[in-house]
Amino acid sequence: AEQYEALRRLAFVSTAAWTLGAESKALKFAANAAFAAVQRHVAQFDERAWNYNSNLNVYLLLLSLTDSRGSLAEAAGEGAEGDGPSSEVATAVLLAMRLYYGCLYFQSGLSKVLLSGPAWADGRTLRGSWAELGNRAGKWLSRRPVTVAAAASAATLAFELLFPAAQIALRKHPRAVGLSSLAFHASIKATMGISFWHHSVHALPLFVLDPGAERHTARLLRAFRKR
């Protein structure tokens, strides 16, 4: 228990310092290593769900490849040459994170197809989940005709399997992609009380928020550092 708490504190402090603009390879390594060690402890709580939050480790590792000081310097009006991140690297990291975000949906849809086949979309699994896990809205839906659950199941399967393709088709409209993700999770939250916030929250910086919002956040962080 002591080791777990110490690792949690190290992960929090290192990522917080990184967020506030402290950039160094040692700090990034500490953040990645500490968070991975924390995740290892979490996975041991239920070994069947060892990869439950592995997307967070991947995001943290990808962020290590670029330099956030460019945003902080720009927000402060500094922008000294050589201090900012490579735009090519930053763009590649953003695209990789977006693609990985979509692949998580594809993985979920593929597992349904491989384990249950097309029969997963007949509505029985979702209606049973609404009945067992659902809140008031979910339990009400579980008492509707099975065709309602079948339509929702088919829509879920299509959303998950086609999300990566939709990213490519709508690459000029990333906000629409992100909003569809948020709406998908909002519907799950509204019927079963499951938010998947640790995944869906990333739709905001990856797809929905524009660079102006990022620069405003950087200014706030810069102001906090100067206190």
Short mmCIF file of N, CA and C in Angstrom, two decimals, residues 62-222:
data_model
loop_
_atom_site.label_atom_id
_atom_site.label_comp_id
_atom_site.label_asym_id
_atom_site.label_seq_id
_atom_site.Cartn_x
_atom_site.Cartn_y
_atom_site.Cartn_z
N LEU A 62 3.26 9.27 -26.13
CA LEU A 62 3.25 10.07 -27.35
C LEU A 62 3.53 11.54 -27.07
N LEU A 63 2.98 12.06 -25.98
CA LEU A 63 3.22 13.45 -25.62
C LEU A 63 4.69 13.69 -25.28
N SER A 64 5.39 12.64 -24.89
CA SER A 64 6.80 12.77 -24.56
C SER A 64 7.64 13.09 -25.79
N LEU A 65 7.09 12.86 -26.97
CA LEU A 65 7.85 13.04 -28.20
C LEU A 65 7.88 14.49 -28.68
N THR A 66 7.04 15.34 -28.08
CA THR A 66 7.02 16.73 -28.48
C THR A 66 7.32 17.62 -27.28
N ASP A 67 7.33 18.93 -27.50
CA ASP A 67 7.78 19.88 -26.49
C ASP A 67 6.67 20.88 -26.22
N SER A 68 6.09 20.86 -25.03
CA SER A 68 4.98 21.76 -24.71
C SER A 68 5.44 23.17 -24.42
N ARG A 69 6.74 23.39 -24.30
CA ARG A 69 7.21 24.74 -24.00
C ARG A 69 6.91 25.71 -25.13
N GLY A 70 6.73 25.21 -26.34
CA GLY A 70 6.38 26.08 -27.45
C GLY A 70 5.07 26.79 -27.21
N SER A 71 4.06 26.06 -26.71
CA SER A 71 2.77 26.66 -26.43
C SER A 71 2.87 27.68 -25.31
N LEU A 72 3.62 27.35 -24.28
CA LEU A 72 3.76 28.27 -23.15
C LEU A 72 4.52 29.52 -23.56
N ALA A 73 5.56 29.35 -24.37
CA ALA A 73 6.33 30.50 -24.83
C ALA A 73 5.50 31.39 -25.74
N GLU A 74 4.72 30.77 -26.60
CA GLU A 74 3.87 31.53 -27.51
C GLU A 74 2.84 32.33 -26.73
N ALA A 75 2.28 31.69 -25.69
CA ALA A 75 1.27 32.37 -24.89
C ALA A 75 1.86 33.57 -24.17
N ALA A 76 3.14 33.49 -23.84
CA ALA A 76 3.79 34.59 -23.13
C ALA A 76 4.40 35.61 -24.07
N GLY A 77 4.31 35.36 -25.37
CA GLY A 77 4.88 36.29 -26.34
C GLY A 77 6.36 36.15 -26.51
N GLU A 78 6.93 34.99 -26.09
CA GLU A 78 8.37 34.81 -26.18
C GLU A 78 8.73 34.23 -27.54
N GLY A 79 8.46 32.94 -27.69
CA GLY A 79 8.65 32.31 -28.99
C GLY A 79 10.06 32.37 -29.51
N ALA A 80 11.05 32.20 -28.66
CA ALA A 80 12.44 32.23 -29.12
C ALA A 80 12.70 31.07 -30.06
N GLU A 81 13.50 31.34 -31.07
CA GLU A 81 13.78 30.31 -32.06
C GLU A 81 14.50 29.13 -31.41
N GLY A 82 13.99 27.93 -31.71
CA GLY A 82 14.60 26.72 -31.15
C GLY A 82 13.95 26.27 -29.86
N ASP A 83 13.10 27.14 -29.25
CA ASP A 83 12.46 26.75 -28.00
C ASP A 83 11.19 25.96 -28.25
N GLY A 84 10.56 26.18 -29.37
CA GLY A 84 9.27 25.57 -29.63
C GLY A 84 9.41 24.16 -30.17
N PRO A 85 8.28 23.45 -30.24
CA PRO A 85 8.32 22.10 -30.76
C PRO A 85 8.38 22.09 -32.28
N SER A 86 8.85 21.02 -32.86
CA SER A 86 8.82 20.85 -34.30
C SER A 86 7.37 20.69 -34.73
N SER A 87 6.94 21.52 -35.69
CA SER A 87 5.55 21.43 -36.12
C SER A 87 5.26 20.09 -36.75
N GLU A 88 6.24 19.51 -37.45
CA GLU A 88 6.03 18.20 -38.07
C GLU A 88 5.83 17.12 -37.01
N VAL A 89 6.65 17.17 -35.97
CA VAL A 89 6.52 16.18 -34.89
C VAL A 89 5.21 16.37 -34.15
N ALA A 90 4.87 17.62 -33.85
CA ALA A 90 3.64 17.89 -33.12
C ALA A 90 2.43 17.43 -33.92
N THR A 91 2.44 17.68 -35.23
CA THR A 91 1.34 17.24 -36.08
C THR A 91 1.25 15.72 -36.13
N ALA A 92 2.40 15.06 -36.22
CA ALA A 92 2.42 13.59 -36.26
C ALA A 92 1.90 13.01 -34.95
N VAL A 93 2.27 13.63 -33.82
CA VAL A 93 1.79 13.16 -32.51
C VAL A 93 0.28 13.32 -32.42
N LEU A 94 -0.23 14.46 -32.88
CA LEU A 94 -1.68 14.68 -32.84
C LEU A 94 -2.42 13.66 -33.68
N LEU A 95 -1.92 13.41 -34.89
CA LEU A 95 -2.57 12.43 -35.76
C LEU A 95 -2.50 11.02 -35.16
N ALA A 96 -1.38 10.70 -34.56
CA ALA A 96 -1.23 9.37 -33.94
C ALA A 96 -2.20 9.20 -32.78
N MET A 97 -2.36 10.24 -31.97
CA MET A 97 -3.28 10.17 -30.84
C MET A 97 -4.73 10.07 -31.31
N ARG A 98 -5.05 10.81 -32.38
CA ARG A 98 -6.40 10.71 -32.94
C ARG A 98 -6.67 9.31 -33.47
N LEU A 99 -5.70 8.76 -34.19
CA LEU A 99 -5.88 7.43 -34.76
C LEU A 99 -6.01 6.39 -33.66
N TYR A 100 -5.20 6.51 -32.62
CA TYR A 100 -5.28 5.55 -31.52
C TYR A 100 -6.62 5.66 -30.81
N TYR A 101 -7.12 6.89 -30.67
CA TYR A 101 -8.44 7.10 -30.07
C TYR A 101 -9.50 6.33 -30.86
N GLY A 102 -9.44 6.41 -32.18
CA GLY A 102 -10.40 5.69 -33.01
C GLY A 102 -10.20 4.19 -32.97
N CYS A 103 -8.96 3.76 -32.87
CA CYS A 103 -8.68 2.31 -32.83
C CYS A 103 -9.26 1.66 -31.58
N LEU A 104 -9.39 2.42 -30.50
CA LEU A 104 -9.99 1.86 -29.29
C LEU A 104 -11.45 1.50 -29.54
N TYR A 105 -12.15 2.32 -30.30
CA TYR A 105 -13.53 1.98 -30.67
C TYR A 105 -13.55 0.76 -31.57
N PHE A 106 -12.66 0.75 -32.55
CA PHE A 106 -12.62 -0.37 -33.49
C PHE A 106 -12.33 -1.67 -32.75
N GLN A 107 -11.43 -1.62 -31.78
CA GLN A 107 -11.11 -2.80 -30.99
C GLN A 107 -12.34 -3.30 -30.24
N SER A 108 -13.10 -2.37 -29.68
CA SER A 108 -14.31 -2.75 -28.95
C SER A 108 -15.34 -3.40 -29.87
N GLY A 109 -15.54 -2.79 -31.05
CA GLY A 109 -16.50 -3.37 -32.00
C GLY A 109 -16.04 -4.72 -32.52
N LEU A 110 -14.74 -4.83 -32.80
CA LEU A 110 -14.21 -6.08 -33.32
C LEU A 110 -14.36 -7.21 -32.30
N SER A 111 -14.15 -6.90 -31.03
CA SER A 111 -14.29 -7.94 -30.00
C SER A 111 -15.73 -8.44 -29.94
N LYS A 112 -16.68 -7.55 -30.14
CA LYS A 112 -18.10 -7.98 -30.15
C LYS A 112 -18.36 -8.94 -31.30
N VAL A 113 -17.81 -8.60 -32.47
CA VAL A 113 -18.03 -9.44 -33.64
C VAL A 113 -17.35 -10.80 -33.48
N LEU A 114 -16.11 -10.79 -32.97
CA LEU A 114 -15.37 -12.03 -32.84
C LEU A 114 -15.93 -12.95 -31.76
N LEU A 115 -16.40 -12.36 -30.67
CA LEU A 115 -16.88 -13.18 -29.55
C LEU A 115 -18.35 -13.57 -29.68
N SER A 116 -19.16 -12.71 -30.24
CA SER A 116 -20.59 -12.98 -30.33
C SER A 116 -21.11 -13.09 -31.74
N GLY A 117 -20.36 -12.55 -32.69
CA GLY A 117 -20.82 -12.58 -34.07
C GLY A 117 -21.89 -11.52 -34.32
N PRO A 118 -22.49 -11.55 -35.50
CA PRO A 118 -23.54 -10.57 -35.83
C PRO A 118 -24.71 -10.63 -34.87
N ALA A 119 -24.86 -11.75 -34.15
CA ALA A 119 -25.98 -11.88 -33.21
C ALA A 119 -25.91 -10.85 -32.09
N TRP A 120 -24.73 -10.24 -31.88
CA TRP A 120 -24.64 -9.22 -30.82
C TRP A 120 -25.60 -8.08 -31.11
N ALA A 121 -25.89 -7.86 -32.38
CA ALA A 121 -26.74 -6.73 -32.76
C ALA A 121 -28.23 -7.07 -32.72
N ASP A 122 -28.60 -8.25 -32.20
CA ASP A 122 -30.03 -8.58 -32.17
C ASP A 122 -30.77 -7.91 -31.02
N GLY A 123 -30.01 -7.23 -30.13
CA GLY A 123 -30.65 -6.45 -29.08
C GLY A 123 -30.73 -7.12 -27.73
N ARG A 124 -30.55 -8.43 -27.67
CA ARG A 124 -30.73 -9.12 -26.39
C ARG A 124 -29.65 -8.74 -25.38
N THR A 125 -28.41 -8.62 -25.85
CA THR A 125 -27.32 -8.28 -24.93
C THR A 125 -27.51 -6.88 -24.36
N LEU A 126 -27.83 -5.92 -25.22
CA LEU A 126 -28.01 -4.55 -24.75
C LEU A 126 -29.23 -4.43 -23.85
N ARG A 127 -30.32 -5.10 -24.21
CA ARG A 127 -31.52 -5.02 -23.36
C ARG A 127 -31.25 -5.63 -21.99
N GLY A 128 -30.48 -6.72 -21.96
CA GLY A 128 -30.12 -7.30 -20.67
C GLY A 128 -29.24 -6.36 -19.86
N SER A 129 -28.33 -5.65 -20.53
CA SER A 129 -27.47 -4.68 -19.84
C SER A 129 -28.29 -3.52 -19.30
N TRP A 130 -29.25 -3.05 -20.08
CA TRP A 130 -30.13 -1.99 -19.60
C TRP A 130 -30.90 -2.45 -18.36
N ALA A 131 -31.36 -3.69 -18.39
CA ALA A 131 -32.14 -4.20 -17.27
C ALA A 131 -31.29 -4.38 -16.02
N GLU A 132 -30.05 -4.83 -16.19
CA GLU A 132 -29.20 -5.13 -15.04
C GLU A 132 -28.43 -3.92 -14.55
N LEU A 133 -27.88 -3.14 -15.47
CA LEU A 133 -27.00 -2.03 -15.10
C LEU A 133 -27.65 -0.67 -15.26
N GLY A 134 -28.77 -0.63 -15.95
CA GLY A 134 -29.33 0.66 -16.32
C GLY A 134 -29.90 1.46 -15.17
N ASN A 135 -29.92 2.78 -15.38
CA ASN A 135 -30.60 3.66 -14.44
C ASN A 135 -32.08 3.70 -14.84
N ARG A 136 -32.79 4.74 -14.42
CA ARG A 136 -34.23 4.77 -14.69
C ARG A 136 -34.51 4.71 -16.19
N ALA A 137 -33.77 5.50 -16.97
CA ALA A 137 -33.99 5.51 -18.42
C ALA A 137 -33.64 4.16 -19.04
N GLY A 138 -32.53 3.57 -18.57
CA GLY A 138 -32.12 2.28 -19.10
C GLY A 138 -33.12 1.18 -18.80
N LYS A 139 -33.62 1.16 -17.59
CA LYS A 139 -34.60 0.13 -17.22
C LYS A 139 -35.90 0.32 -18.00
N TRP A 140 -36.26 1.58 -18.24
CA TRP A 140 -37.45 1.84 -19.06
C TRP A 140 -37.24 1.30 -20.48
N LEU A 141 -36.06 1.52 -21.05
CA LEU A 141 -35.77 1.02 -22.39
C LEU A 141 -35.75 -0.50 -22.44
N SER A 142 -35.33 -1.13 -21.34
CA SER A 142 -35.28 -2.59 -21.31
C SER A 142 -36.66 -3.22 -21.40
N ARG A 143 -37.68 -2.44 -21.09
CA ARG A 143 -39.05 -2.95 -21.16
C ARG A 143 -39.73 -2.64 -22.49
N ARG A 144 -39.01 -1.93 -23.36
CA ARG A 144 -39.55 -1.66 -24.69
C ARG A 144 -39.34 -2.89 -25.58
N PRO A 145 -39.97 -2.92 -26.75
CA PRO A 145 -39.77 -4.04 -27.68
C PRO A 145 -38.28 -4.23 -28.00
N VAL A 146 -37.91 -5.47 -28.24
CA VAL A 146 -36.50 -5.77 -28.47
C VAL A 146 -35.97 -5.07 -29.71
N THR A 147 -36.84 -4.65 -30.59
CA THR A 147 -36.39 -3.94 -31.79
C THR A 147 -35.69 -2.62 -31.43
N VAL A 148 -36.08 -2.00 -30.32
CA VAL A 148 -35.43 -0.77 -29.88
C VAL A 148 -33.98 -1.05 -29.52
N ALA A 149 -33.78 -2.11 -28.74
CA ALA A 149 -32.42 -2.49 -28.35
C ALA A 149 -31.63 -2.96 -29.55
N ALA A 150 -32.29 -3.63 -30.49
CA ALA A 150 -31.60 -4.11 -31.69
C ALA A 150 -31.10 -2.93 -32.52
N ALA A 151 -31.92 -1.90 -32.66
CA ALA A 151 -31.50 -0.71 -33.42
C ALA A 151 -30.32 -0.02 -32.75
N ALA A 152 -30.40 0.09 -31.41
CA ALA A 152 -29.30 0.73 -30.67
C ALA A 152 -28.04 -0.11 -30.74
N SER A 153 -28.18 -1.43 -30.71
CA SER A 153 -27.02 -2.32 -30.81
C SER A 153 -26.36 -2.21 -32.18
N ALA A 154 -27.16 -2.22 -33.22
CA ALA A 154 -26.61 -2.10 -34.57
C ALA A 154 -25.91 -0.75 -34.76
N ALA A 155 -26.50 0.30 -34.19
CA ALA A 155 -25.89 1.63 -34.29
C ALA A 155 -24.57 1.67 -33.54
N THR A 156 -24.52 1.01 -32.38
CA THR A 156 -23.29 0.96 -31.59
C THR A 156 -22.19 0.23 -32.36
N LEU A 157 -22.54 -0.90 -32.93
CA LEU A 157 -21.56 -1.69 -33.67
C LEU A 157 -21.04 -0.91 -34.87
N ALA A 158 -21.94 -0.24 -35.59
CA ALA A 158 -21.53 0.55 -36.75
C ALA A 158 -20.65 1.72 -36.32
N PHE A 159 -21.01 2.38 -35.22
CA PHE A 159 -20.22 3.52 -34.74
C PHE A 159 -18.80 3.08 -34.40
N GLU A 160 -18.67 1.98 -33.68
CA GLU A 160 -17.35 1.54 -33.24
C GLU A 160 -16.49 1.05 -34.40
N LEU A 161 -17.06 0.26 -35.29
CA LEU A 161 -16.28 -0.30 -36.38
C LEU A 161 -15.91 0.74 -37.44
N LEU A 162 -16.76 1.75 -37.60
CA LEU A 162 -16.53 2.73 -38.67
C LEU A 162 -15.87 4.01 -38.17
N PHE A 163 -15.60 4.11 -36.87
CA PHE A 163 -15.05 5.36 -36.35
C PHE A 163 -13.70 5.71 -36.99
N PRO A 164 -12.75 4.78 -37.11
CA PRO A 164 -11.47 5.15 -37.77
C PRO A 164 -11.68 5.62 -39.20
N ALA A 165 -12.57 4.96 -39.94
CA ALA A 165 -12.84 5.37 -41.32
C ALA A 165 -13.48 6.75 -41.35
N ALA A 166 -14.36 7.03 -40.38
CA ALA A 166 -15.01 8.33 -40.30
C ALA A 166 -13.98 9.43 -40.05
N GLN A 167 -12.95 9.11 -39.25
CA GLN A 167 -11.89 10.10 -39.01
C GLN A 167 -11.21 10.51 -40.31
N ILE A 168 -10.99 9.53 -41.18
CA ILE A 168 -10.34 9.83 -42.45
C ILE A 168 -11.28 10.59 -43.37
N ALA A 169 -12.54 10.12 -43.44
CA ALA A 169 -13.51 10.76 -44.32
C ALA A 169 -13.81 12.19 -43.88
N LEU A 170 -13.79 12.42 -42.57
CA LEU A 170 -14.13 13.74 -42.03
C LEU A 170 -12.89 14.44 -41.47
N ARG A 171 -11.73 14.19 -42.07
CA ARG A 171 -10.49 14.75 -41.53
C ARG A 171 -10.48 16.28 -41.55
N LYS A 172 -11.29 16.88 -42.42
CA LYS A 172 -11.38 18.33 -42.45
C LYS A 172 -12.42 18.86 -41.47
N HIS A 173 -13.12 17.94 -40.82
CA HIS A 173 -14.16 18.32 -39.85
C HIS A 173 -13.96 17.53 -38.55
N PRO A 174 -12.83 17.68 -37.90
CA PRO A 174 -12.55 16.89 -36.69
C PRO A 174 -13.53 17.16 -35.56
N ARG A 175 -14.08 18.38 -35.51
CA ARG A 175 -15.03 18.70 -34.44
C ARG A 175 -16.26 17.80 -34.51
N ALA A 176 -16.73 17.52 -35.72
CA ALA A 176 -17.89 16.64 -35.87
C ALA A 176 -17.58 15.24 -35.35
N VAL A 177 -16.35 14.78 -35.61
CA VAL A 177 -15.93 13.46 -35.13
C VAL A 177 -15.92 13.44 -33.59
N GLY A 178 -15.33 14.48 -33.00
CA GLY A 178 -15.26 14.54 -31.55
C GLY A 178 -16.63 14.65 -30.90
N LEU A 179 -17.50 15.45 -31.48
CA LEU A 179 -18.84 15.62 -30.91
C LEU A 179 -19.65 14.33 -31.00
N SER A 180 -19.44 13.56 -32.06
CA SER A 180 -20.14 12.27 -32.17
C SER A 180 -19.68 11.32 -31.07
N SER A 181 -18.39 11.38 -30.74
CA SER A 181 -17.87 10.55 -29.66
C SER A 181 -18.48 10.95 -28.31
N LEU A 182 -18.52 12.25 -28.07
CA LEU A 182 -19.10 12.73 -26.81
C LEU A 182 -20.59 12.38 -26.72
N ALA A 183 -21.31 12.48 -27.84
CA ALA A 183 -22.73 12.13 -27.84
C ALA A 183 -22.92 10.64 -27.58
N PHE A 184 -22.04 9.82 -28.15
CA PHE A 184 -22.11 8.37 -27.93
C PHE A 184 -21.98 8.04 -26.45
N HIS A 185 -20.99 8.64 -25.81
CA HIS A 185 -20.78 8.35 -24.39
C HIS A 185 -21.85 8.99 -23.51
N ALA A 186 -22.39 10.12 -23.95
CA ALA A 186 -23.48 10.74 -23.20
C ALA A 186 -24.70 9.83 -23.19
N SER A 187 -24.96 9.14 -24.30
CA SER A 187 -26.10 8.23 -24.35
C SER A 187 -25.89 7.03 -23.42
N ILE A 188 -24.65 6.55 -23.35
CA ILE A 188 -24.36 5.44 -22.44
C ILE A 188 -24.52 5.89 -20.99
N LYS A 189 -24.02 7.09 -20.69
CA LYS A 189 -24.16 7.63 -19.34
C LYS A 189 -25.62 7.83 -18.98
N ALA A 190 -26.43 8.28 -19.93
CA ALA A 190 -27.83 8.57 -19.67
C ALA A 190 -28.66 7.32 -19.44
N THR A 191 -28.22 6.19 -19.99
CA THR A 191 -29.01 4.96 -19.87
C THR A 191 -28.43 3.95 -18.88
N MET A 192 -27.10 3.96 -18.71
CA MET A 192 -26.49 2.98 -17.81
C MET A 192 -25.60 3.60 -16.75
N GLY A 193 -25.43 4.91 -16.76
CA GLY A 193 -24.63 5.57 -15.74
C GLY A 193 -23.15 5.32 -15.86
N ILE A 194 -22.69 4.82 -17.02
CA ILE A 194 -21.27 4.55 -17.26
C ILE A 194 -20.72 5.65 -18.15
N SER A 195 -19.72 6.37 -17.66
CA SER A 195 -19.25 7.55 -18.39
C SER A 195 -18.08 7.27 -19.33
N PHE A 196 -17.22 6.32 -18.98
CA PHE A 196 -15.97 6.12 -19.72
C PHE A 196 -15.24 7.44 -19.88
N TRP A 197 -15.27 8.26 -18.83
CA TRP A 197 -14.71 9.61 -18.92
C TRP A 197 -13.22 9.59 -19.22
N HIS A 198 -12.51 8.56 -18.73
CA HIS A 198 -11.06 8.51 -18.93
C HIS A 198 -10.70 8.33 -20.40
N HIS A 199 -11.68 7.93 -21.21
CA HIS A 199 -11.47 7.86 -22.66
C HIS A 199 -12.11 9.06 -23.36
N SER A 200 -13.39 9.31 -23.09
CA SER A 200 -14.12 10.32 -23.85
C SER A 200 -13.62 11.73 -23.62
N VAL A 201 -13.01 12.00 -22.46
CA VAL A 201 -12.53 13.36 -22.18
C VAL A 201 -11.48 13.81 -23.19
N HIS A 202 -10.78 12.85 -23.78
CA HIS A 202 -9.73 13.21 -24.74
C HIS A 202 -10.30 13.68 -26.08
N ALA A 203 -11.59 13.47 -26.30
CA ALA A 203 -12.20 13.99 -27.53
C ALA A 203 -12.14 15.50 -27.58
N LEU A 204 -12.14 16.15 -26.41
CA LEU A 204 -12.12 17.61 -26.38
C LEU A 204 -10.82 18.18 -26.93
N PRO A 205 -9.65 17.84 -26.37
CA PRO A 205 -8.41 18.41 -26.93
C PRO A 205 -8.02 17.84 -28.28
N LEU A 206 -8.41 16.58 -28.56
CA LEU A 206 -8.00 15.96 -29.81
C LEU A 206 -8.84 16.39 -31.01
N PHE A 207 -10.13 16.66 -30.79
CA PHE A 207 -11.02 16.92 -31.91
C PHE A 207 -11.83 18.22 -31.80
N VAL A 208 -12.31 18.53 -30.60
CA VAL A 208 -13.32 19.58 -30.47
C VAL A 208 -12.73 20.97 -30.29
N LEU A 209 -11.81 21.13 -29.35
CA LEU A 209 -11.28 22.45 -29.03
C LEU A 209 -10.34 22.94 -30.14
N ASP A 210 -10.44 24.22 -30.47
CA ASP A 210 -9.56 24.77 -31.49
C ASP A 210 -8.27 25.27 -30.85
N PRO A 211 -7.24 25.58 -31.66
CA PRO A 211 -5.95 26.04 -31.12
C PRO A 211 -6.07 27.26 -30.22
N GLY A 212 -7.08 28.10 -30.45
CA GLY A 212 -7.26 29.27 -29.60
C GLY A 212 -7.51 28.88 -28.16
N ALA A 213 -8.29 27.83 -27.94
CA ALA A 213 -8.56 27.36 -26.59
C ALA A 213 -7.30 26.81 -25.95
N GLU A 214 -6.47 26.13 -26.75
CA GLU A 214 -5.20 25.60 -26.23
C GLU A 214 -4.28 26.73 -25.80
N ARG A 215 -4.22 27.78 -26.63
CA ARG A 215 -3.34 28.90 -26.29
C ARG A 215 -3.84 29.63 -25.05
N HIS A 216 -5.17 29.73 -24.89
CA HIS A 216 -5.72 30.37 -23.70
C HIS A 216 -5.38 29.57 -22.45
N THR A 217 -5.46 28.24 -22.56
CA THR A 217 -5.10 27.38 -21.43
C THR A 217 -3.62 27.56 -21.10
N ALA A 218 -2.78 27.65 -22.13
CA ALA A 218 -1.35 27.83 -21.91
C ALA A 218 -1.08 29.15 -21.19
N ARG A 219 -1.81 30.20 -21.54
CA ARG A 219 -1.63 31.49 -20.85
C ARG A 219 -1.97 31.37 -19.37
N LEU A 220 -3.06 30.65 -19.07
CA LEU A 220 -3.43 30.46 -17.68
C LEU A 220 -2.35 29.69 -16.92
N LEU A 221 -1.80 28.65 -17.55
CA LEU A 221 -0.74 27.88 -16.91
C LEU A 221 0.51 28.73 -16.70
N ARG A 222 0.80 29.57 -17.70
CA ARG A 222 1.97 30.45 -17.58
C ARG A 222 1.79 31.43 -16.42
#
